[in-house]
Amino acid sequence: MAALEVKVPDIGDFKDVEIIEVLVKAGDRVKAEQSLVTVESDKASMEIPSSAEGVVKELKVKVGDKVNEGSLLLTLDETDGARPVESSDDKGVLIAPGVAASRPPPELVNPQTPLSAAPAAAAPRAAGGEVEVVVPDIGDFDEVAVIEVLVKPGDTVAVEQSLITVESDKASMEIPSSTAGVVKALKVKVGDKVSKGSLIATVQGSGGGPAAAPAPAAASPSPSPAPASAPAAAAPAAGAGSERALPTAALPAHEPTAPTGTLPHASPAIRKLARELGVPLDEVKGSGPKGRITQEDVHDFVKAVLSGAARTKAQAGKGASAAPGAGGGLAGLVPWPQVDFAKFGAIEKKDLSRIKKISGPALHRNWVTIPHVTNHDDADITDLEAFRVATNKENEKAGVKVTMLAFLIKASVAALQKFPDFNASLDGDQLVLKKYFHIGFAADTPNGLVVPVIRDCDKKGVIQISNEMGELAKKARDGKLTPTDMSGGCFSISSLGGIGGRYFTPIINAPEVAILGVCRSTIEPVWDGKAFQPRLILPLSLSWDHRVVDGAMAARFNVFLIQVLGDFRRVLL
Ligand code: CAO
């Protein structure tokens, strides 16, 4: 036999449990005790570890398969030194730890079923009295960490409502209350280690009484874990003046941040990963079967938050863009001022436009997540303006009217070609360099700011760019831009030249790396070495992402752009 088989051990009453994750692949070297697959019933999820070490030859299961005790999980390559660590039968079949033992491995124990033969008993009544709720017999789960406390003093709890979540290396589970009432005092906190009999909380009974415990499956000599409906174990002796009640059944663990009743569907390993990374699991969208959250989902969530593409609820709730009065404020800042403006004079309330409601949070995200720097500079466009005026005159009959913005778009393409890092987007710790040159321009509309995009500006002349800009600006004002019209931009220009002003700080249009702000040109005296000359000066403001670009590169970008605007023939070079 060239391969050793690794099978599912005795997992007791867990029948036909679904594999929700396969944690290894062919060619992987696995160590003894390393988790191979995660299985999940409707009440618990658990990882099944390997009892052998070696190189995975062939996987025999896939996600979605149902397995039972004895199901073949994978084979290990004997020629690559595979060897059982604990037990093997004489056919060379390797069995995960615990199978040959008299009791299942700790990883597989479901806490609702005591492994000891202690008789289960009905949970004590809580008829108006104070009840001590303790950890039931959770088998080999000794000194397990409390990872979540799901209730607080004063909460009214129902029978079966989860009180705490405990977790070992391999499994997590909730310990529910066996009694209804009001939590008087919590006796555990996150990080505490608990074992059988540890006091969780005292509950003032509402008179509803604890759930009646069904027949004591635990009385069976079998060490098998039982289904979630299994009864509670016998209650330890009551403390002075109070009864002790055992939780009834374990439920799947969930994130403590939002005990809303909607439990994120994820395996213990994924919960652990989420906790380590500080990811609020209930905000992660699961892409696995039945919406289960996978490792990739958690990683994608972290990437999205770090890149600014998404915000956690906590960030959204605390952000400065939170509606005034919502009490929000960036971490460490005082809350948004709450003012009764009507006290000071007449007021009127007006809803933000749809565009502002959409663009506001995006602008806010970009402003607070991108380390902006803005370089202000001046371009001498005297000659270019003369050329523009002449061009318009020549083409007057054809109805062509080119504004400075079309020249700026073309000049920016030349600068982006010379400084490719500006024609890029950040993706984690990589820069995505674009080989196309789609330029967005901010258009002021009655409903707010939009940024339509002119595609392939490197392949178009200034007149064509100008015509397309006119069409897109009209569509923008008519509210007819499509999402395609506004997507795919590499770099944006925001021109206030038709209005006025000197300089401003444009906000980068993520995921772009930079944006050029342009204000109104004015005639200014410029010293030519002998005398002041009247020159047409265009104020430029380039905002750039300091994670991608540095000040020297930004200055060079502006210098080059100014050279091109000063002598537009450079566009051809
Ligand atoms: N200096 C001097 N004059 C300028 C100029 C400049 N930098 N830029 C434009 N002008 C002139 C134009 O030549 C035109 O003059 P005439 O009326 O004599 O022909 C006039 O100003 C109006 O130009 P325009 O604004 O209609 O055309 P444009 O191509 O420059 O801009 C558009 C088009 C759609 C970008 C613009 O109308 C617009 O919406 N700008 C606002 C952008 C904005 O809001 N940015 C801020 C974003 S941050 O909140």
Coordinates of C-alpha atoms and ligand atoms in Angstrom, one line a residue:
M1 CA 0.0 0.0 0.0
A2 CA 1.5 3.3 -1.1
A3 CA -0.9 5.5 0.8
L4 CA -2.1 5.8 4.4
E5 CA -5.7 6.7 4.8
V6 CA -7.0 9.3 7.2
K7 CA -10.6 8.9 8.2
V8 CA -13.2 10.7 10.3
P9 CA -13.0 9.5 13.9
D10 CA -15.9 8.7 16.1
I11 CA -17.9 11.9 16.2
G12 CA -20.7 10.5 18.1
D13 CA -24.2 11.5 17.2
F14 CA -22.9 13.9 14.5
K15 CA -24.3 12.1 11.5
D16 CA -24.0 13.3 7.9
V17 CA -22.2 16.5 8.9
E18 CA -21.2 18.8 6.1
I19 CA -17.7 19.7 5.2
I20 CA -17.6 23.4 5.1
E21 CA -13.9 23.9 4.6
V22 CA -11.0 21.8 3.3
L23 CA -7.9 23.2 5.0
V24 CA -5.2 21.3 3.1
K25 CA -4.5 20.4 -0.5
A26 CA -2.6 17.6 -2.4
G27 CA 1.1 18.1 -1.9
D28 CA 0.7 19.8 1.5
R29 CA 2.8 18.5 4.3
V30 CA 0.6 18.0 7.3
K31 CA 1.6 17.6 10.9
A32 CA -0.2 15.4 13.5
E33 CA -3.0 17.4 15.0
Q34 CA -3.1 19.8 12.1
S35 CA -6.7 20.5 11.1
L36 CA -7.7 18.9 7.8
V37 CA -11.3 19.8 7.3
T38 CA -14.0 21.7 9.2
V39 CA -17.4 20.1 9.6
E40 CA -20.5 21.8 10.7
S41 CA -23.9 20.7 11.9
D42 CA -26.7 23.2 12.5
K43 CA -25.4 23.7 16.1
A44 CA -21.6 23.5 16.1
S45 CA -18.7 23.6 13.8
M46 CA -15.4 21.8 14.4
E47 CA -12.2 21.0 12.9
I48 CA -11.0 17.4 12.3
P49 CA -7.2 17.1 12.9
S50 CA -4.8 14.6 11.4
S51 CA -3.5 11.8 13.5
A52 CA -0.6 11.3 11.2
E53 CA 2.1 13.4 9.6
G54 CA 3.1 13.2 6.0
V55 CA 2.4 14.7 2.5
V56 CA -1.2 14.7 1.3
K57 CA -1.4 12.4 -1.7
E58 CA -5.0 12.7 -2.5
L59 CA -8.0 14.5 -1.1
K60 CA -11.1 12.3 -0.9
V61 CA -13.6 14.9 0.1
K62 CA -14.6 18.3 -1.0
V63 CA -16.6 21.2 0.4
G64 CA -20.3 20.2 0.6
D65 CA -19.7 16.5 1.1
K66 CA -21.4 14.9 4.0
V67 CA -19.3 12.7 6.3
N68 CA -19.7 10.3 9.1
E69 CA -17.5 8.4 11.4
G70 CA -15.1 6.4 9.2
S71 CA -15.5 8.5 6.0
L72 CA -12.2 8.7 4.2
L73 CA -10.8 12.2 4.2
L74 CA -7.5 11.9 2.4
T75 CA -4.5 9.7 1.8
L76 CA -1.0 10.5 2.8
D77 CA 2.0 9.4 0.7
E78 CA 3.8 6.6 2.3
T79 CA 6.8 7.0 0.1
D80 CA 7.2 10.5 1.6
G81 CA 7.5 9.3 5.1
A82 CA 3.9 9.3 6.2
R83 CA 3.5 7.9 9.6
P84 CA 0.8 7.5 12.1
V85 CA 1.4 9.3 15.4
E86 CA -1.1 7.7 17.7
S87 CA -2.8 4.7 16.4
S88 CA -3.2 2.7 13.2
D89 CA -5.0 -0.5 12.6
D90 CA -3.4 -3.5 11.0
K91 CA -4.6 -2.5 7.6
G92 CA -2.6 0.6 7.8
V93 CA -5.7 2.8 8.1
L94 CA -4.9 5.9 10.1
I95 CA -7.6 7.2 12.2
A96 CA -7.8 10.7 13.5
P97 CA -7.0 11.1 17.2
G98 CA -9.5 9.8 19.5
V99 CA -11.0 7.0 17.5
A100 CA -9.1 4.3 19.1
A101 CA -9.4 5.9 22.5
S102 CA -12.4 5.5 24.7
R103 CA -13.5 9.0 24.2
P104 CA -13.6 11.4 21.3
P105 CA -10.9 14.0 20.9
P106 CA -11.4 17.3 22.7
E107 CA -11.7 19.1 19.4
L108 CA -14.8 17.1 18.6
V109 CA -16.7 17.3 21.8
N110 CA -19.9 19.2 21.8
P111 CA -20.4 20.7 25.2
Q112 CA -24.0 19.8 25.6
T113 CA -23.0 16.3 26.0
P114 CA -21.1 15.3 29.1
L115 CA -18.5 12.7 28.5
S116 CA -18.7 11.5 32.0
A117 CA -21.4 9.1 33.0
A118 CA -22.9 11.6 35.4
P119 CA -26.6 11.5 35.2
A120 CA -28.3 14.4 33.6
A121 CA -31.1 16.1 35.5
A122 CA -33.8 18.5 34.9
A123 CA -32.5 22.0 35.4
P124 CA -33.6 23.5 38.7
R125 CA -36.6 25.7 38.7
A126 CA -36.1 29.4 38.9
A127 CA -39.5 30.3 40.3
G128 CA -38.8 33.8 41.3
G129 CA -35.5 32.8 43.1
E130 CA -32.0 33.6 42.2
V131 CA -30.4 30.9 40.1
E132 CA -26.7 30.3 39.6
V133 CA -26.0 29.3 36.0
V134 CA -22.8 27.3 35.7
V135 CA -20.9 25.6 32.9
P136 CA -22.1 22.1 32.3
D137 CA -20.0 19.1 31.9
I138 CA -18.2 19.9 28.7
G139 CA -16.1 16.8 28.6
D140 CA -12.5 17.3 27.8
F141 CA -13.0 21.0 27.5
D142 CA -11.1 22.0 30.5
E143 CA -10.0 25.6 31.2
V144 CA -11.4 26.9 27.9
A145 CA -11.3 30.6 27.3
V146 CA -14.4 32.8 27.4
I147 CA -14.2 34.7 24.1
E148 CA -17.5 36.4 24.2
V149 CA -19.9 37.5 26.9
L150 CA -23.2 38.0 25.3
V151 CA -25.3 39.5 28.1
K152 CA -24.9 42.1 30.8
P153 CA -26.4 42.6 34.2
G154 CA -30.0 43.8 33.8
D155 CA -30.6 41.9 30.6
T156 CA -33.6 39.7 30.4
V157 CA -32.6 36.3 29.2
A158 CA -34.8 33.6 27.8
V159 CA -34.3 29.9 28.1
E160 CA -31.7 28.8 25.5
Q161 CA -30.4 32.3 25.1
S162 CA -26.6 32.2 24.8
L163 CA -24.8 33.7 27.7
I164 CA -21.1 33.2 26.8
T165 CA -19.0 31.7 24.0
V166 CA -16.1 29.5 24.9
E167 CA -13.4 28.4 22.5
S168 CA -10.6 25.8 22.4
D169 CA -8.0 25.7 19.7
K170 CA -10.3 23.9 17.4
A171 CA -13.9 24.6 18.2
S172 CA -16.1 27.4 19.6
M173 CA -19.5 27.1 21.2
E174 CA -22.1 29.1 23.0
I175 CA -23.3 28.2 26.4
P176 CA -27.0 29.1 26.7
S177 CA -29.0 29.8 29.8
S178 CA -31.2 27.0 31.0
T179 CA -33.4 29.5 32.9
A180 CA -35.4 32.6 32.1
G181 CA -35.0 35.7 34.1
V182 CA -33.0 38.9 34.6
V183 CA -29.2 38.7 34.8
K184 CA -28.3 39.9 38.3
A185 CA -24.5 39.5 38.1
L186 CA -22.0 38.2 35.6
K187 CA -19.3 36.1 37.1
V188 CA -17.1 35.8 34.0
K189 CA -15.4 38.1 31.6
V190 CA -13.7 37.7 28.3
G191 CA -10.4 36.0 28.8
D192 CA -11.4 34.0 31.8
K193 CA -10.8 30.3 31.7
V194 CA -13.8 28.1 32.6
S195 CA -14.4 24.5 33.2
K196 CA -17.3 22.3 34.2
G197 CA -19.1 24.0 37.2
S198 CA -17.7 27.4 36.7
L199 CA -20.2 30.0 37.6
I200 CA -21.3 32.1 34.6
A201 CA -24.0 34.3 36.1
T202 CA -26.7 34.7 38.6
V203 CA -30.2 35.0 37.1
Q204 CA -33.2 36.3 39.0
G205 CA -35.9 33.8 37.8
S206 CA -38.9 35.3 36.1
G207 CA -41.0 32.4 37.2
G208 CA -40.9 30.9 33.8
G209 CA -38.6 28.3 35.0
P210 CA -35.8 26.6 33.2
A211 CA -36.3 24.4 30.1
A212 CA -37.3 21.0 31.1
A213 CA -34.4 18.7 30.5
P214 CA -35.1 15.7 28.3
A215 CA -34.0 12.2 29.0
P216 CA -30.3 12.1 30.0
A217 CA -28.4 11.0 27.0
A218 CA -25.3 11.5 29.1
A219 CA -26.3 8.6 31.2
S220 CA -25.2 6.5 28.3
P221 CA -21.8 5.0 28.7
S222 CA -21.0 6.1 25.2
P223 CA -18.7 9.0 25.1
S224 CA -20.3 10.2 21.9
P225 CA -21.2 13.9 21.5
A226 CA -24.9 14.4 21.3
P227 CA -27.0 16.6 19.1
A228 CA -27.8 20.0 20.3
S229 CA -31.1 18.9 21.7
A230 CA -29.3 16.8 24.3
P231 CA -30.1 17.6 27.9
A232 CA -28.1 19.5 30.4
A233 CA -26.0 17.6 32.9
A234 CA -26.8 17.4 36.6
A235 CA -26.4 20.6 38.4
P236 CA -23.7 20.8 40.9
A237 CA -24.6 21.6 44.5
A238 CA -26.3 24.9 44.9
G239 CA -24.6 27.8 46.6
A240 CA -25.9 29.2 49.8
G241 CA -29.4 30.4 49.3
S242 CA -29.4 29.9 45.5
E243 CA -30.0 27.2 43.0
R244 CA -27.5 26.3 40.3
A245 CA -28.7 25.8 36.8
L246 CA -26.9 24.3 33.9
P247 CA -27.0 25.6 30.5
T248 CA -29.0 23.4 28.2
A249 CA -27.4 23.2 24.8
A250 CA -24.6 24.7 22.8
L251 CA -25.3 27.0 19.8
P252 CA -22.9 28.1 17.2
A253 CA -20.6 31.0 18.2
H254 CA -21.0 34.4 16.9
E255 CA -19.4 37.8 17.1
P256 CA -20.0 39.6 20.4
T257 CA -20.2 43.1 18.9
A258 CA -23.7 42.8 17.7
P259 CA -25.8 40.2 19.5
T260 CA -28.6 41.0 17.2
G261 CA -29.8 37.5 16.6
T262 CA -28.3 37.3 13.1
L263 CA -25.3 35.1 13.6
P264 CA -22.4 35.3 11.2
H265 CA -21.9 31.9 9.6
A266 CA -18.3 31.0 10.0
S267 CA -16.0 28.3 11.3
P268 CA -14.0 28.6 14.5
A269 CA -10.8 29.1 12.5
I270 CA -12.4 32.0 10.7
R271 CA -13.8 33.5 13.9
K272 CA -10.3 33.3 15.4
L273 CA -8.8 35.0 12.3
A274 CA -11.4 37.7 12.5
R275 CA -10.8 38.3 16.1
E276 CA -7.0 38.5 15.5
L277 CA -7.5 41.0 12.7
G278 CA -10.2 42.9 14.6
V279 CA -12.7 42.2 11.8
P280 CA -16.4 42.6 12.8
L281 CA -17.5 39.3 11.4
D282 CA -21.2 40.3 11.2
E283 CA -20.2 42.9 8.6
V284 CA -18.5 40.5 6.4
K285 CA -20.5 39.1 3.5
G286 CA -20.0 35.3 3.2
S287 CA -19.3 33.9 -0.2
G288 CA -19.4 30.3 0.8
P289 CA -22.2 27.9 0.7
K290 CA -25.3 29.2 2.6
G291 CA -23.5 32.5 2.9
R292 CA -20.7 31.1 5.1
I293 CA -17.8 33.5 5.6
T294 CA -14.5 32.1 4.2
Q295 CA -10.9 33.1 4.9
E296 CA -10.9 34.9 1.6
D297 CA -13.9 36.9 2.6
V298 CA -12.2 38.1 5.8
H299 CA -9.0 39.0 3.9
D300 CA -11.1 40.9 1.2
F301 CA -12.9 42.8 3.9
V302 CA -9.6 43.9 5.5
K303 CA -8.2 44.9 2.1
A304 CA -11.4 46.9 1.3
V305 CA -11.3 48.7 4.6
L306 CA -7.6 49.5 4.4
S307 CA -7.8 50.7 0.9
G308 CA -10.8 52.9 1.9
A309 CA -13.2 51.1 -0.4
A310 CA -15.3 50.1 2.5
R311 CA -15.9 51.2 6.1
T312 CA -16.8 49.2 9.1
K313 CA -20.1 50.2 10.9
A314 CA -18.0 51.6 13.7
Q315 CA -16.1 53.8 11.3
A316 CA -19.3 54.9 9.6
G317 CA -21.0 55.6 12.8
K318 CA -18.1 57.6 14.2
G319 CA -17.1 59.3 11.0
A320 CA -17.2 63.0 10.7
S321 CA -19.7 62.6 7.9
A322 CA -22.1 61.1 10.3
A323 CA -25.2 63.2 10.3
P324 CA -24.7 66.1 12.5
G325 CA -26.5 65.4 15.7
A326 CA -25.7 61.7 15.5
G327 CA -23.1 62.2 18.1
G328 CA -20.4 60.9 15.8
G329 CA -16.8 62.0 15.6
L330 CA -13.5 60.5 14.4
A331 CA -11.9 58.5 17.0
G332 CA -10.3 60.8 19.5
L333 CA -12.3 63.8 18.4
V334 CA -15.1 65.5 20.3
P335 CA -18.6 64.8 18.9
W336 CA -20.2 66.9 16.2
P337 CA -21.7 70.0 17.8
Q338 CA -25.3 69.8 18.4
V339 CA -26.9 73.2 18.0
D340 CA -30.5 74.3 18.0
F341 CA -30.1 76.8 15.2
A342 CA -33.7 77.9 15.5
K343 CA -32.8 79.5 18.8
F344 CA -30.7 82.0 16.9
G345 CA -33.1 82.8 14.0
A346 CA -35.3 81.5 11.3
I347 CA -34.1 78.3 9.6
E348 CA -35.2 76.0 6.8
K349 CA -34.2 72.4 6.3
K350 CA -33.4 71.1 2.8
D351 CA -32.6 67.5 1.9
L352 CA -29.2 66.8 0.3
S353 CA -29.5 65.9 -3.4
R354 CA -29.2 62.3 -4.4
I355 CA -25.7 63.0 -5.9
K356 CA -24.5 64.7 -2.8
K357 CA -25.8 61.8 -0.7
I358 CA -23.7 59.5 -2.8
S359 CA -20.7 61.7 -3.4
G360 CA -20.4 63.0 0.2
P361 CA -19.4 59.7 1.8
A362 CA -17.0 58.9 -1.0
L363 CA -15.4 62.4 -0.8
H364 CA -15.1 62.0 3.0
R365 CA -13.6 58.5 2.7
N366 CA -11.0 59.8 0.2
W367 CA -10.2 62.8 2.3
V368 CA -9.6 60.9 5.5
T369 CA -8.0 57.8 4.1
I370 CA -5.7 59.2 1.5
P371 CA -2.7 61.2 2.7
H372 CA -3.2 64.2 0.4
V373 CA -0.5 66.7 -0.4
T374 CA -1.2 69.6 -2.8
N375 CA 1.5 71.3 -4.8
H376 CA 0.5 74.7 -6.2
D377 CA 2.2 76.1 -9.2
D378 CA 1.7 78.5 -12.1
A379 CA 1.8 77.9 -15.8
D380 CA 2.4 80.6 -18.4
I381 CA -0.3 79.9 -21.0
T382 CA 0.1 83.2 -22.9
D383 CA 1.1 81.4 -26.2
L384 CA -1.3 78.5 -25.7
E385 CA -4.2 80.9 -25.1
A386 CA -3.3 82.7 -28.3
F387 CA -3.3 79.4 -30.1
R388 CA -6.7 78.4 -28.5
V389 CA -8.3 81.7 -29.6
A390 CA -6.9 81.3 -33.1
T391 CA -8.2 77.7 -33.3
N392 CA -11.6 78.7 -32.2
K393 CA -11.7 81.5 -34.8
E394 CA -10.6 79.2 -37.5
N395 CA -13.3 76.7 -36.6
E396 CA -16.0 79.1 -35.7
K397 CA -18.2 78.2 -38.6
A398 CA -18.0 74.5 -37.7
G399 CA -19.3 75.4 -34.3
V400 CA -16.1 74.3 -32.6
K401 CA -15.2 76.0 -29.3
V402 CA -12.3 74.7 -27.4
T403 CA -11.7 75.7 -23.8
M404 CA -8.4 75.6 -21.9
L405 CA -9.6 72.4 -20.2
A406 CA -9.3 70.3 -23.3
F407 CA -5.7 71.4 -23.7
L408 CA -5.1 70.6 -20.0
I409 CA -6.5 67.1 -20.5
K410 CA -4.1 66.6 -23.4
A411 CA -1.2 68.1 -21.5
S412 CA -2.0 65.9 -18.5
V413 CA -1.8 62.8 -20.7
A414 CA 1.7 63.7 -21.7
A415 CA 2.6 64.2 -18.0
L416 CA 1.0 60.8 -17.1
Q417 CA 3.0 59.1 -19.8
K418 CA 6.2 60.6 -18.5
F419 CA 5.3 59.8 -14.8
P420 CA 3.5 56.5 -15.0
D421 CA 3.1 56.3 -11.2
F422 CA 0.5 59.0 -11.5
N423 CA -1.5 56.9 -14.0
A424 CA -2.0 54.1 -11.4
S425 CA -4.1 52.8 -8.5
L426 CA -3.0 51.3 -5.2
D427 CA -4.0 47.7 -4.6
G428 CA -2.8 46.6 -1.2
D429 CA 0.9 46.8 -1.4
Q430 CA 0.9 46.8 -5.2
L431 CA 0.6 49.6 -7.7
V432 CA -1.6 48.9 -10.7
L433 CA -0.1 50.8 -13.6
K434 CA -2.5 51.6 -16.4
K435 CA -1.6 51.6 -20.0
Y436 CA -4.7 53.5 -21.0
F437 CA -5.4 57.2 -20.4
H438 CA -9.0 57.9 -19.4
I439 CA -9.3 61.4 -17.9
G440 CA -12.2 62.5 -15.7
F441 CA -13.3 66.1 -15.4
A442 CA -15.4 67.5 -12.5
A443 CA -18.6 68.9 -13.8
D444 CA -20.8 71.2 -11.8
T445 CA -24.5 70.3 -12.2
P446 CA -27.6 71.8 -10.5
N447 CA -27.7 68.6 -8.4
G448 CA -24.1 68.4 -7.4
L449 CA -20.7 67.4 -8.6
V450 CA -20.1 64.5 -11.1
V451 CA -17.0 63.3 -12.8
P452 CA -17.6 62.0 -16.3
V453 CA -14.6 60.3 -18.0
I454 CA -13.2 60.8 -21.5
R455 CA -11.7 57.6 -22.7
D456 CA -8.4 57.1 -24.5
C457 CA -7.3 60.7 -24.4
D458 CA -3.9 59.7 -25.7
K459 CA -5.4 58.7 -29.0
K460 CA -7.6 61.8 -29.4
G461 CA -6.9 65.3 -30.6
V462 CA -7.8 68.4 -28.5
I463 CA -10.9 69.2 -30.7
Q464 CA -12.3 65.7 -30.3
I465 CA -11.6 65.8 -26.5
S466 CA -13.4 69.2 -26.4
N467 CA -16.4 67.8 -28.3
E468 CA -16.7 64.8 -26.1
M469 CA -16.3 66.9 -23.0
G470 CA -19.2 69.1 -24.2
E471 CA -21.4 66.1 -24.8
L472 CA -20.6 64.6 -21.4
A473 CA -21.1 68.0 -19.6
K474 CA -24.5 68.3 -21.2
K475 CA -25.4 64.8 -20.2
A476 CA -24.2 65.6 -16.7
R477 CA -26.4 68.7 -16.4
D478 CA -29.4 66.8 -17.8
G479 CA -28.8 64.1 -15.2
K480 CA -28.3 61.5 -18.0
L481 CA -24.8 60.2 -17.3
T482 CA -24.6 56.4 -17.1
P483 CA -22.3 54.6 -14.6
T484 CA -20.1 53.7 -17.7
D485 CA -19.7 57.4 -18.4
M486 CA -18.3 57.9 -15.0
S487 CA -16.1 54.8 -14.6
G488 CA -12.6 53.8 -15.6
G489 CA -10.9 57.1 -14.9
C490 CA -7.1 57.3 -14.4
F491 CA -6.7 60.9 -13.4
S492 CA -9.1 63.8 -12.9
I493 CA -9.1 67.5 -13.5
S494 CA -11.3 69.9 -11.6
S495 CA -11.5 73.3 -13.4
L496 CA -12.9 76.3 -11.7
G497 CA -11.4 78.5 -14.5
G498 CA -14.8 79.5 -15.7
I499 CA -15.7 80.8 -12.3
G500 CA -12.6 82.3 -10.6
G501 CA -10.3 81.8 -7.7
R502 CA -6.6 81.3 -7.3
Y503 CA -5.8 77.9 -5.8
F504 CA -7.6 75.2 -4.0
T505 CA -7.2 71.6 -2.7
P506 CA -9.0 69.2 -4.9
I507 CA -9.8 65.8 -3.3
I508 CA -8.4 62.8 -5.0
N509 CA -11.0 60.7 -6.8
A510 CA -10.1 57.3 -5.4
P511 CA -8.8 54.9 -6.5
E512 CA -6.9 57.4 -8.6
V513 CA -3.6 58.7 -7.3
A514 CA -3.8 62.4 -8.2
I515 CA -6.1 65.2 -9.3
L516 CA -5.3 68.5 -10.9
G517 CA -7.2 71.6 -9.8
V518 CA -7.2 74.6 -12.1
C519 CA -8.4 78.1 -11.4
R520 CA -8.9 81.2 -13.5
S521 CA -6.0 82.6 -15.5
T522 CA -5.0 86.2 -15.1
I523 CA -2.5 88.5 -16.7
E524 CA 0.4 89.0 -14.4
P525 CA 3.8 90.7 -14.6
V526 CA 6.5 88.2 -15.2
W527 CA 10.2 89.3 -15.0
D528 CA 12.0 88.1 -18.2
G529 CA 15.5 89.2 -16.9
K530 CA 15.2 92.7 -18.2
A531 CA 11.7 93.8 -17.7
F532 CA 8.3 92.8 -16.5
Q533 CA 6.2 91.3 -19.2
P534 CA 2.4 90.9 -19.1
R535 CA 1.8 87.1 -19.2
L536 CA -1.3 85.0 -18.9
I537 CA -0.8 82.8 -15.8
L538 CA -2.8 79.7 -15.0
P539 CA -2.9 78.7 -11.3
L540 CA -2.5 74.9 -10.9
S541 CA -3.1 72.8 -7.8
L542 CA -2.0 69.2 -8.0
S543 CA -3.2 66.9 -5.1
W544 CA -1.4 63.6 -4.9
D545 CA -1.5 60.5 -2.7
H546 CA 1.7 60.4 -0.6
R547 CA 1.5 56.7 -0.3
V548 CA 2.3 56.5 -4.0
V549 CA 4.0 59.7 -5.0
D550 CA 6.6 61.8 -3.2
G551 CA 7.0 65.5 -3.2
A552 CA 10.0 65.5 -5.6
M553 CA 8.0 63.5 -8.2
A554 CA 5.0 65.7 -7.8
A555 CA 7.1 68.8 -8.3
R556 CA 8.6 67.2 -11.4
F557 CA 5.2 66.4 -12.7
N558 CA 4.1 70.0 -12.3
V559 CA 7.3 71.3 -13.9
F560 CA 6.8 69.1 -16.9
L561 CA 3.1 70.0 -17.2
I562 CA 4.0 73.6 -17.1
Q563 CA 6.6 73.1 -19.8
V564 CA 4.0 71.4 -22.0
L565 CA 1.4 74.2 -21.4
G566 CA 4.2 76.7 -22.1
D567 CA 5.0 75.1 -25.4
F568 CA 2.4 72.7 -26.5
R569 CA 4.6 71.2 -29.2
R570 CA 6.1 69.1 -26.4
V571 CA 2.9 67.0 -26.5
L572 CA 4.3 65.5 -29.7
L573 CA 7.7 64.5 -28.2
Ligands
CAO1 N1 -9.1 80.7 -17.0 C1 -9.8 81.7 -17.6 N2 -11.0 81.4 -18.2 C2 -11.4 80.2 -18.3 C3 -10.7 79.1 -17.7 C4 -9.5 79.4 -17.1 N3 -8.7 78.5 -16.5 N4 -11.3 78.0 -17.9 C5 -12.4 78.3 -18.6 N5 -12.5 79.6 -18.8 C6 -13.5 80.4 -19.5 C7 -13.8 79.7 -20.8 O1 -13.0 80.0 -21.8 C8 -15.2 80.2 -21.0 O2 -15.1 81.5 -21.5 P1 -16.1 82.1 -22.6 O3 -17.4 82.0 -21.9 O4 -15.6 83.4 -22.8 O5 -16.0 81.2 -23.8 C9 -15.8 80.3 -19.6 O6 -14.6 80.4 -18.8 C10 -16.7 79.2 -19.2 O7 -16.0 77.9 -19.4 P2 -16.8 76.6 -19.0 O8 -16.7 76.4 -17.6 O9 -18.1 76.6 -19.6 O10 -16.0 75.5 -19.8 P3 -14.8 74.6 -19.3 O11 -14.5 73.7 -20.5 O12 -13.7 75.3 -18.8 O13 -15.4 73.7 -18.2 C11 -16.9 72.2 -17.1 C12 -16.4 72.8 -18.5 C13 -18.1 71.3 -17.4 C14 -15.8 71.4 -16.5 C15 -17.3 73.4 -16.2 O14 -18.4 74.0 -16.8 C16 -17.6 73.0 -14.8 O15 -18.6 72.4 -14.5 N6 -16.7 73.4 -13.9 C17 -16.9 73.2 -12.5 C18 -16.0 72.1 -12.0 C19 -16.1 72.1 -10.5 O16 -17.2 72.3 -9.9 N7 -15.0 71.8 -9.9 C20 -14.9 71.8 -8.5 C21 -14.8 70.4 -8.0 S1 -14.5 70.4 -6.3 O17 -16.0 70.8 -5.7

